[in-house]
mmCIF file of C-alpha atoms and ligand atoms in Angstrom:
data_model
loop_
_atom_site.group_PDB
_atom_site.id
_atom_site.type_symbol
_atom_site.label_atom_id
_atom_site.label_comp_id
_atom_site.label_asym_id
_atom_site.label_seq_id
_atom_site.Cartn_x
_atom_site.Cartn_y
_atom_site.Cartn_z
ATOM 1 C CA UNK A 19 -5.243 3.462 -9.316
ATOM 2 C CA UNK A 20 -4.830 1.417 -12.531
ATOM 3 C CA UNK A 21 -3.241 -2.201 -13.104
ATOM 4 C CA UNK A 22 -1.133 -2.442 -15.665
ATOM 5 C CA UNK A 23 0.522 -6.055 -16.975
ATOM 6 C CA UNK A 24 2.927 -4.869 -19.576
ATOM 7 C CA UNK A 25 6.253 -3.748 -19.135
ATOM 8 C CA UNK A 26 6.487 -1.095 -21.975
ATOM 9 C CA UNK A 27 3.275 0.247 -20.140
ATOM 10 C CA UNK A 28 4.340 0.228 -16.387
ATOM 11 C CA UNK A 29 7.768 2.435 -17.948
ATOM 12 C CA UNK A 30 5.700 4.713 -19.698
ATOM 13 C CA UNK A 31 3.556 5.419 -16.822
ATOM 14 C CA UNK A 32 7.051 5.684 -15.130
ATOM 15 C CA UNK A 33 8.559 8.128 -17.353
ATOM 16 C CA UNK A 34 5.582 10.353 -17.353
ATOM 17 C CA UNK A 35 5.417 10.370 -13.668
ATOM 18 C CA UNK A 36 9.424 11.537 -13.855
ATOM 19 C CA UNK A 37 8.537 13.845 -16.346
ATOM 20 C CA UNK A 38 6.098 15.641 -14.236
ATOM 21 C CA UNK A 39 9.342 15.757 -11.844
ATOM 22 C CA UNK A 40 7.219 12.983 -9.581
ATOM 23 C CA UNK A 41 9.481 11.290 -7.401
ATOM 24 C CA UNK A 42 8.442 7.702 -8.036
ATOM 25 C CA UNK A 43 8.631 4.791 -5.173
ATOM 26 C CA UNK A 44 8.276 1.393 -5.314
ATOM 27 C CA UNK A 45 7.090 -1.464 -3.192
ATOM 28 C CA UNK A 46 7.989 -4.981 -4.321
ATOM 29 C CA UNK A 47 5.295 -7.983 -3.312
ATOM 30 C CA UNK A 48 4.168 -11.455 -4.207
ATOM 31 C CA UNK A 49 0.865 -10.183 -3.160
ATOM 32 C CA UNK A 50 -2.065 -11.739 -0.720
ATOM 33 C CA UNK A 51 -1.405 -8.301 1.127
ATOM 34 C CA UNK A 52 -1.321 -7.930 4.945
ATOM 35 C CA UNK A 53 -0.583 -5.327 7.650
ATOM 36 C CA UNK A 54 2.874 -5.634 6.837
ATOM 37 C CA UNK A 55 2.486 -4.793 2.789
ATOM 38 C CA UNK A 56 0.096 -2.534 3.669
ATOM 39 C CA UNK A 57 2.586 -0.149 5.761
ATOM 40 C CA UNK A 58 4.927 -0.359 3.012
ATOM 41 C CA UNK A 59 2.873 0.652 0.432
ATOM 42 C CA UNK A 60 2.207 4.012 3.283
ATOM 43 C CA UNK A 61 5.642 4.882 3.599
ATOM 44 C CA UNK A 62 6.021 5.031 0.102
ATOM 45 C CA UNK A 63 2.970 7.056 -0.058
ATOM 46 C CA UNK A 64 4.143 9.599 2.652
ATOM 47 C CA UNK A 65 7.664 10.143 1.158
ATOM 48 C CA UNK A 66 6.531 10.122 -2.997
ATOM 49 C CA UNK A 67 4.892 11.483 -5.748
ATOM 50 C CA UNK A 68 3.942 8.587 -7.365
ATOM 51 C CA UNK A 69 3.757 5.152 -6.057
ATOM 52 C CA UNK A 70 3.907 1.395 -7.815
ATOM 53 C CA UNK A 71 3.676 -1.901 -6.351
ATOM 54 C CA UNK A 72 4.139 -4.712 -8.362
ATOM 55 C CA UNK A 73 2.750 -7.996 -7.190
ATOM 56 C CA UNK A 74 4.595 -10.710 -9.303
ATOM 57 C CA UNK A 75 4.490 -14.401 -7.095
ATOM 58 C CA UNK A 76 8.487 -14.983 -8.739
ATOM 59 C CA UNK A 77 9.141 -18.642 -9.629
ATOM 60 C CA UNK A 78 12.807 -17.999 -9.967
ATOM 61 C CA UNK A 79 12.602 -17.725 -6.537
ATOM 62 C CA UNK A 80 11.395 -20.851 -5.372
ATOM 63 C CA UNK A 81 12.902 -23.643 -4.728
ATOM 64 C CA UNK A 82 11.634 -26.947 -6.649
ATOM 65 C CA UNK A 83 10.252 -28.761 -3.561
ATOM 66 C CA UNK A 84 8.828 -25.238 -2.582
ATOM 67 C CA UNK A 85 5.482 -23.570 -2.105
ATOM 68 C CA UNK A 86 4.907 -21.873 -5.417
ATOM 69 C CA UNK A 87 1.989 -23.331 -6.838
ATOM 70 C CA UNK A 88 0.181 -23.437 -3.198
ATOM 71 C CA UNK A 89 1.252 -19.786 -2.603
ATOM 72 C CA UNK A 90 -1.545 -17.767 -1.215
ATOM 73 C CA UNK A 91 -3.415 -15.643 -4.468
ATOM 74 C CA UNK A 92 -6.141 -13.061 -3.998
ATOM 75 C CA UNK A 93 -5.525 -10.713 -6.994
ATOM 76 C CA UNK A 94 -9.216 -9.252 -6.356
ATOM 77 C CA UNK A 95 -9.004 -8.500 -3.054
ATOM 78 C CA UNK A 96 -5.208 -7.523 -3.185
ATOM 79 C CA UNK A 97 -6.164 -4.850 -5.821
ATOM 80 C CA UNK A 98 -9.046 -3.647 -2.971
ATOM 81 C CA UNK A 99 -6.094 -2.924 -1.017
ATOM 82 C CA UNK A 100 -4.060 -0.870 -2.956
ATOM 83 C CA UNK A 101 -7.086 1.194 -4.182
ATOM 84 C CA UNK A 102 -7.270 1.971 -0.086
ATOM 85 C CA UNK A 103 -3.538 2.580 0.179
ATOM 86 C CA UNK A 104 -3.935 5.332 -2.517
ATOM 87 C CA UNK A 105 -1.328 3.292 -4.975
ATOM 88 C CA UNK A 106 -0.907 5.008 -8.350
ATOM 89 C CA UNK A 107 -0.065 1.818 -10.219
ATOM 90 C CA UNK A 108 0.142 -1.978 -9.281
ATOM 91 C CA UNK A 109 2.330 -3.913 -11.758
ATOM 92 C CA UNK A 110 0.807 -7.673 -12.328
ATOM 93 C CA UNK A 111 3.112 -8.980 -14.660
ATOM 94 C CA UNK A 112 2.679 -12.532 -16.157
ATOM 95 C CA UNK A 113 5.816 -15.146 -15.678
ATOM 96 C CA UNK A 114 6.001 -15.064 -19.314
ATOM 97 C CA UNK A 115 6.227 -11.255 -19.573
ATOM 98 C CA UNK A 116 8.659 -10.937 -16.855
ATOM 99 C CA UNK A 117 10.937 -13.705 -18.398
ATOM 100 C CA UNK A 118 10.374 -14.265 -22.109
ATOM 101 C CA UNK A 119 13.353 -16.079 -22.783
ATOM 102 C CA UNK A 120 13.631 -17.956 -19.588
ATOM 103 C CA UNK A 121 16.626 -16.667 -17.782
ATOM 104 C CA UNK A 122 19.916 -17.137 -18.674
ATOM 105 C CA UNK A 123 21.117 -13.365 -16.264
ATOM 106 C CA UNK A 124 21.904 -13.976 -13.042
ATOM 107 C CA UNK A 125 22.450 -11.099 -10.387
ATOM 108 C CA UNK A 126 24.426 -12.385 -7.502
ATOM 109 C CA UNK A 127 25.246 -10.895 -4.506
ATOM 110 C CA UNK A 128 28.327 -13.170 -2.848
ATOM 111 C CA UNK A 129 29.004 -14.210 1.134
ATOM 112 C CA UNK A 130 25.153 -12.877 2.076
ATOM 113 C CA UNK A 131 23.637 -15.097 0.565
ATOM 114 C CA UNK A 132 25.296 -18.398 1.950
ATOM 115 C CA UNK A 133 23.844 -18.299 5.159
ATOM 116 C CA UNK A 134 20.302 -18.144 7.362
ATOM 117 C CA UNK A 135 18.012 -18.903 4.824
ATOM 118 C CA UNK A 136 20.234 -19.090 1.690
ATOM 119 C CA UNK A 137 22.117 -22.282 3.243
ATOM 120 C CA UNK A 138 18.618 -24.232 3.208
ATOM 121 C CA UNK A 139 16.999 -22.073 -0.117
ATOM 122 C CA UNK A 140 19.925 -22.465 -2.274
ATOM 123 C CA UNK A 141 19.483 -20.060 -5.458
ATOM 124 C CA UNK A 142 16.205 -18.456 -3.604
ATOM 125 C CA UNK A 143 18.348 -14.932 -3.343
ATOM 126 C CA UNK A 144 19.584 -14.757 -6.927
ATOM 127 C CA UNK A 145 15.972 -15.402 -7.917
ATOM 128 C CA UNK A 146 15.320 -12.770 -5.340
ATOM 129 C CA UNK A 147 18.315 -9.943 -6.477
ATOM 130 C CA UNK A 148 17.529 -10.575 -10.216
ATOM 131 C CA UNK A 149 13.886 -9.866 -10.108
ATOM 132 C CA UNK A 150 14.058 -6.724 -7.844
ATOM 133 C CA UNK A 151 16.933 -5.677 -10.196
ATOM 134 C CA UNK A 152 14.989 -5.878 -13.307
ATOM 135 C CA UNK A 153 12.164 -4.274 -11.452
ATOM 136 C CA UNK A 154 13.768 -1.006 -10.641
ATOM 137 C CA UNK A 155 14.967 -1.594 -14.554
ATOM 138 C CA UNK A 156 11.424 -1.184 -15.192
ATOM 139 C CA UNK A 157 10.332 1.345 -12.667
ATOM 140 C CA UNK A 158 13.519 3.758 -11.904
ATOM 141 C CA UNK A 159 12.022 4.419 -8.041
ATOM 142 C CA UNK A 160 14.076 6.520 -6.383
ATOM 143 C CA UNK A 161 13.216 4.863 -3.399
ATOM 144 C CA UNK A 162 12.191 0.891 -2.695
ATOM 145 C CA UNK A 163 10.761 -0.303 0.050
ATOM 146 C CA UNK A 164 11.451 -2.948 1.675
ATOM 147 C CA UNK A 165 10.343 -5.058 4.902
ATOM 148 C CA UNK A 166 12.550 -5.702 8.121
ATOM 149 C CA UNK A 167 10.997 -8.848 8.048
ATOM 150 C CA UNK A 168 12.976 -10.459 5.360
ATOM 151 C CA UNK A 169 16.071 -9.222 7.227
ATOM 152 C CA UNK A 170 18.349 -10.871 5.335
ATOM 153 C CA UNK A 171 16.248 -10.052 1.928
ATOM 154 C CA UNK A 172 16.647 -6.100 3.320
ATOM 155 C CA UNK A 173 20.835 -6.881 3.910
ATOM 156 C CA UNK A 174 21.063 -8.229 0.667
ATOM 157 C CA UNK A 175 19.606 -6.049 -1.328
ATOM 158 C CA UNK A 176 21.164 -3.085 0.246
ATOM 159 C CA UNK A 177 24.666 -4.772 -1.144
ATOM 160 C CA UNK A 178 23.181 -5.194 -4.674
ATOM 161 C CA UNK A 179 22.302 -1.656 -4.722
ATOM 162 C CA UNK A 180 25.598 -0.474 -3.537
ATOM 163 C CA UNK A 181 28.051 -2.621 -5.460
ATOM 164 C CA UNK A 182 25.712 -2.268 -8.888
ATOM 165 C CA UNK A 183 25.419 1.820 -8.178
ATOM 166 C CA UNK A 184 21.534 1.400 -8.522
ATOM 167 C CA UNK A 185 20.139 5.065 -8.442
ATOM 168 C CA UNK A 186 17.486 3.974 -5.367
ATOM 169 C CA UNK A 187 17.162 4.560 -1.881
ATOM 170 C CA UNK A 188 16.578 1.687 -0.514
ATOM 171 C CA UNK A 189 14.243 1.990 2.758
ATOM 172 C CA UNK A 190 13.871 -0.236 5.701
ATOM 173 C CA UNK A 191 10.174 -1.032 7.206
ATOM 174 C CA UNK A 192 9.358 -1.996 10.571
ATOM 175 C CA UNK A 193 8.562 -5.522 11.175
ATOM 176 C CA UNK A 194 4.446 -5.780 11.811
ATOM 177 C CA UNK A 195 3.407 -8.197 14.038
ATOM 178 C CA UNK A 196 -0.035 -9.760 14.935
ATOM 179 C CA UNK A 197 -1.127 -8.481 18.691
ATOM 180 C CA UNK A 198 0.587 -11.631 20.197
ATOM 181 C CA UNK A 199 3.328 -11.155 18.502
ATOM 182 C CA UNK A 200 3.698 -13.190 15.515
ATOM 183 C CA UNK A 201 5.199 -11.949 12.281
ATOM 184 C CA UNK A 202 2.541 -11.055 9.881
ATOM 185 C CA UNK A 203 3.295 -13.482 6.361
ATOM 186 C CA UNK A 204 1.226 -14.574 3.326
ATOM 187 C CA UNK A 205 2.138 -18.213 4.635
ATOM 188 C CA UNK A 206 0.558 -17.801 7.901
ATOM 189 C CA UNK A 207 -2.430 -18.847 5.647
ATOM 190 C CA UNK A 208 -0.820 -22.316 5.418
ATOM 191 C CA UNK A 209 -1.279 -22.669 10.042
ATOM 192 C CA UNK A 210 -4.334 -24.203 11.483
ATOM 193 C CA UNK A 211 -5.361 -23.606 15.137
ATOM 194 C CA UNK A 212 -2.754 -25.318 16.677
ATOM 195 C CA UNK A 213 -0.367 -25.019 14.625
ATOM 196 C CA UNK A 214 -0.879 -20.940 14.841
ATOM 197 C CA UNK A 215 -0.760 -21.397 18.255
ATOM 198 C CA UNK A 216 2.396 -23.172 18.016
ATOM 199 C CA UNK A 217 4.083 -20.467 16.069
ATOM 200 C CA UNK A 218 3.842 -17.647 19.247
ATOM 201 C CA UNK A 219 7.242 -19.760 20.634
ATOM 202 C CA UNK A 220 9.204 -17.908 17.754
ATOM 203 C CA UNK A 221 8.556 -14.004 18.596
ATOM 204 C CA UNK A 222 8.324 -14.933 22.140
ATOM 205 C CA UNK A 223 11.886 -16.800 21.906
ATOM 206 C CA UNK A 224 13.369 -13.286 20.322
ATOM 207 C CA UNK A 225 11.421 -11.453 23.256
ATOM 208 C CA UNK A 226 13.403 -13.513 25.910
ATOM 209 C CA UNK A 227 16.850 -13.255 23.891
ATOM 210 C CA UNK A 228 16.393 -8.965 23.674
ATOM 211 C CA UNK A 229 15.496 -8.643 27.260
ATOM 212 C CA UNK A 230 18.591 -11.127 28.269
ATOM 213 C CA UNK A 231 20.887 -8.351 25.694
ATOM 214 C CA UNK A 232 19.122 -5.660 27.335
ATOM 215 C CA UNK A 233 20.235 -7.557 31.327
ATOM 216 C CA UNK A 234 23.877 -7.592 30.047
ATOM 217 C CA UNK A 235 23.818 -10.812 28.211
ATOM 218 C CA UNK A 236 26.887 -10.131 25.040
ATOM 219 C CA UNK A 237 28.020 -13.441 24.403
ATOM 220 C CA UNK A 238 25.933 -14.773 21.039
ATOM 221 C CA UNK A 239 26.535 -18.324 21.534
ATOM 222 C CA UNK A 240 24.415 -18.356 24.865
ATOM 223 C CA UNK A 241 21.802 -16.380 23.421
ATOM 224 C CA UNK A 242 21.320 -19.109 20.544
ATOM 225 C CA UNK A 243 20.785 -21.385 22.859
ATOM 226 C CA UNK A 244 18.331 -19.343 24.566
ATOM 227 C CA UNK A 245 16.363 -18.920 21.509
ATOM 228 C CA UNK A 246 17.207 -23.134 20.563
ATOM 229 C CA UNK A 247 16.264 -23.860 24.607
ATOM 230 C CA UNK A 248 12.902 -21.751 24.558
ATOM 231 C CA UNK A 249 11.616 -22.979 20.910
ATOM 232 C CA UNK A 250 12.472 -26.732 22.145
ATOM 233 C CA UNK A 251 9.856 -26.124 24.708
ATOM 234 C CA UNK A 252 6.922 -26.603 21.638
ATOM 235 C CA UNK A 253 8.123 -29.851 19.324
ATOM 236 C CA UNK A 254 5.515 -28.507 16.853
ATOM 237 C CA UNK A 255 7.843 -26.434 16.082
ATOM 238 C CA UNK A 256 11.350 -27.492 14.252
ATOM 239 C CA UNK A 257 13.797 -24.833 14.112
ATOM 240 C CA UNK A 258 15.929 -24.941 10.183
ATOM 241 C CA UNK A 259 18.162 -21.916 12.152
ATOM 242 C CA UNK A 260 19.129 -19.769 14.637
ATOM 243 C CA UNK A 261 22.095 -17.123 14.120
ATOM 244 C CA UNK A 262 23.182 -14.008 15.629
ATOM 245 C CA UNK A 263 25.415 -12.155 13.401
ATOM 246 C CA UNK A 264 26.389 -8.673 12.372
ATOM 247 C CA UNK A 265 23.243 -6.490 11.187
ATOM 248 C CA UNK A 266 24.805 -5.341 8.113
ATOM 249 C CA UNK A 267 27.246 -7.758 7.080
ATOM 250 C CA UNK A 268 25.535 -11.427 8.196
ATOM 251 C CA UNK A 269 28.695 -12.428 9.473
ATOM 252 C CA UNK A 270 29.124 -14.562 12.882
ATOM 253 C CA UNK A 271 29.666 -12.189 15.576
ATOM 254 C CA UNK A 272 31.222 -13.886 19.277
ATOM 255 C CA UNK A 273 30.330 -11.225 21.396
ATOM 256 C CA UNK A 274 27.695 -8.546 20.929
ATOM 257 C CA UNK A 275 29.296 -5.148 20.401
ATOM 258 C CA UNK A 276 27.581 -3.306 17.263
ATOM 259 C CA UNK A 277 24.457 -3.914 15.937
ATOM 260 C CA UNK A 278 23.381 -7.376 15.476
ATOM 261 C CA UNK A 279 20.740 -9.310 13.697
ATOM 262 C CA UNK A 280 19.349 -12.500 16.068
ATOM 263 C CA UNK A 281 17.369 -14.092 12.754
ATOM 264 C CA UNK A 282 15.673 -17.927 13.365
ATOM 265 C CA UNK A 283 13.649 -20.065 10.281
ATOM 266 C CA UNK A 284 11.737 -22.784 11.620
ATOM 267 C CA UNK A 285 8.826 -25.452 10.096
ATOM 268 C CA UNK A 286 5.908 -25.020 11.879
ATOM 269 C CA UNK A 287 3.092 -27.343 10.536
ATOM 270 C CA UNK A 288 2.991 -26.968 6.610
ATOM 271 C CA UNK A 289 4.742 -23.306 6.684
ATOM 272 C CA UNK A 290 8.325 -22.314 7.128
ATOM 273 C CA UNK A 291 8.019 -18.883 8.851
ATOM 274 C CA UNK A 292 11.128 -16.518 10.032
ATOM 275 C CA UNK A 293 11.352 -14.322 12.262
ATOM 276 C CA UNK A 294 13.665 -11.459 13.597
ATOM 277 C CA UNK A 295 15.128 -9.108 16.220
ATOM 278 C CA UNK A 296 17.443 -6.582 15.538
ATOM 279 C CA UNK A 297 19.371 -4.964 18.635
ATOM 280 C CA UNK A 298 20.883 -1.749 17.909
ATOM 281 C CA UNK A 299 23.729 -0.234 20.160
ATOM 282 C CA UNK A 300 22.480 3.502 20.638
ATOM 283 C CA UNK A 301 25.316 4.863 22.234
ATOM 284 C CA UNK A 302 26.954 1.876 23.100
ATOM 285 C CA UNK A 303 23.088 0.696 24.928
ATOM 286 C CA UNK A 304 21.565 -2.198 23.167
ATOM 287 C CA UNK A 305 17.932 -1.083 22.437
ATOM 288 C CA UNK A 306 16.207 -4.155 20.428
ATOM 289 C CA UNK A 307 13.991 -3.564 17.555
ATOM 290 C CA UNK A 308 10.871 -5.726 17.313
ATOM 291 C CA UNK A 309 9.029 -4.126 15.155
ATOM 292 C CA UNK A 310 5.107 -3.402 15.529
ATOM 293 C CA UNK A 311 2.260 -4.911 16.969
ATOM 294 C CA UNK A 312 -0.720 -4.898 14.523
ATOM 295 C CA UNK A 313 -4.375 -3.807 15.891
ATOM 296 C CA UNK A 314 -5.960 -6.727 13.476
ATOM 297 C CA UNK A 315 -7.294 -9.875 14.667
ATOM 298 C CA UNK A 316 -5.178 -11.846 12.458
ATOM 299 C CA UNK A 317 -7.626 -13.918 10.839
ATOM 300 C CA UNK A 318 -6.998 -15.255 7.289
ATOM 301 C CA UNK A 319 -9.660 -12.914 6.132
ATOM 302 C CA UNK A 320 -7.899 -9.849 7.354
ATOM 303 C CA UNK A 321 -5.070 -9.991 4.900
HETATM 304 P P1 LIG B 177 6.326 -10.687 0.145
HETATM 305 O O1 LIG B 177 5.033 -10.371 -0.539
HETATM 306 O O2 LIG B 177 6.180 -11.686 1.255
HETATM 307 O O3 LIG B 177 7.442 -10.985 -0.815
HETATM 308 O O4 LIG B 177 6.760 -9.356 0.898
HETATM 309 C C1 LIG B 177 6.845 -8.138 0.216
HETATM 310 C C2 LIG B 177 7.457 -7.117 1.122
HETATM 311 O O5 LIG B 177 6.672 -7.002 2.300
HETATM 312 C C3 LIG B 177 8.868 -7.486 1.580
HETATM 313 O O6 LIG B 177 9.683 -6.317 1.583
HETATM 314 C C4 LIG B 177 8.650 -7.991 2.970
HETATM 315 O O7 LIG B 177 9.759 -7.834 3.824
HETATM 316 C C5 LIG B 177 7.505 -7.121 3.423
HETATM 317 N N1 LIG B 177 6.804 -7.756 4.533
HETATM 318 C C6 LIG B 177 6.250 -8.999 4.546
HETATM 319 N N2 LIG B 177 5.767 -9.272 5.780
HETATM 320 C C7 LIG B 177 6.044 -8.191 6.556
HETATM 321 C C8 LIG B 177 5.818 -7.865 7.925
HETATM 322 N N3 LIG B 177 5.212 -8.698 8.755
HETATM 323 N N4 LIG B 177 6.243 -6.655 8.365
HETATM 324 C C9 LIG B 177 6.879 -5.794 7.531
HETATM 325 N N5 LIG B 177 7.113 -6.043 6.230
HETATM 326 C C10 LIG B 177 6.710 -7.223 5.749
#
């Protein structure tokens, strides 16, 4: 495993990997890895030649009353990881390398982006699109992978890949989950005991809204309020959104009939943490997907 920090050098190591007729893929991070990075950076190892992960914490990204300067770092221990994860290269590009002369480019993908998370992190998806696009500049994968965590971050990039013509794959990641069933995130970091606690009323709100699809519940204005009802039950928890919409194209759906993304954000202490279901009609049978449960204990040392 080596780090590299330059562009010209993470492309050359590239190029000689295509050269070699490696198939290269890539795993975009900000780092402070978890469960969730971790079986990322597998599948790319299972399905590729050659594998890069770039860990770049993107300020573009952030909103100016954001997180970026408290975001969890652990460039050390993060580079542990990847050594165990048998990663060919990790990427750790400075903000100044990345964008020399600011940024005046600007990919952005239209109608995805306005809702969920975009109508509360105005610009955070451009930030996001333009980065990952000038990272596959950099790297030519021919696959990316990416988690079903950031559901919307997954939907969205799929489009920019598509309209642009981007030569990648673009792969899909179950969601990992601690054993009670929270989503594993970098910002869990940010919950103390109760607060952690707290946060179980999110997953467990999801559980309640799959099992009422999976009863014959199809109507995706009483499931919100399932999800609203069941997270008002813990007021240490403030929900930003709740939405059920169309898996692939985020768009409002009335009654449940294809498959559909049930997607929530919500402030829980200091964090904003979001969370996921996605039920897929198999058939015409809803089957929800809830991703993983994780064997690890969870603790802020186990990321
Ligand atoms: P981040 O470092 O938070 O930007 O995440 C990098 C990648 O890891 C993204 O594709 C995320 O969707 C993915 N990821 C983060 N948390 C999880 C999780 N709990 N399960 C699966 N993938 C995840």
């Amino acid at each position: 495993m080596i780090t590299l920090s330059k562009i010209a050098d993470v492309r050359a190591a590239c190029d000689a990997a295509r050269a070699r007729g490696d198939r290269v893929g890539f795993v975009p991070t900000m780092g402070f890895f978890h469960e969730g990075h971790r079986s990322l950076m597998r599948a790319a190892r299972a399905d590729n030649d050659f594998v890069v992960v770039s860990l770049f914490v993107n300020p573009t990204q952030f909103g100016p009353h954001e997180d970026l300067t408290a975001y969890p770092r652990d460039p050390d221990g993060d580079r542990a990881v990847t050594e165990v994860e048998a990663v060919d290269v990790l990427f750790t590009p400075t903000v100044e390398e990345m964008y020399p002369q600011g940024a005046r480019t600007t990919v952005h993908v239209a109608g995805l982006t306005e809702r969920l998370c975009g109508a509360s992190r105005p610009g955070h998806f451009d930030g996001v699109t333009t980065v990952v696009a000038k990272l596959f500049s950099i790297i030519g994968p021919s696959q990316a992978y990416f988690g079903r965590k950031d559901a919307q971050q997954l939907a969205v990039i799929r489009r920019m890949t598509t309209d642009l013509g981007l030569p990648v794959g673009v792969v899909g990641c179950p969601l990992v989950r601690e054993a009670d069933g929270l989503a594993l995130s970098s910002r869990n970091l940010y919950l103390d005991a109760d607060a952690r606690q707290a946060a179980t009323i999110l997953s467990g709100a999801l559980y309640m809204a799959s099992e009422a699809v999976v009863r014959g519940q199809r109507d995706a204005r009483a499931l919100r309020q399932l999800v609203v009802d069941t997270v008002a039950n813990v007021p240490a928890v403030q929900l930003d959104y709740v939405e059920v919409v169309d898996a692939a194209t985020l768009e409002p759906v009335e009654q449940l009939t294809a498959d559909t993304l049930v997607a929530l954000a919500a402030l829980v202490g200091k964090a904003r943490l979001i969370d996921n279901v996605t039920i897929m009609f198999l058939g015409g049978v809803p089957t929800p997907d809830l991703g993983v449960l994780t064997a690890s204990s969870g603790t802020t040392e186990d990321h």
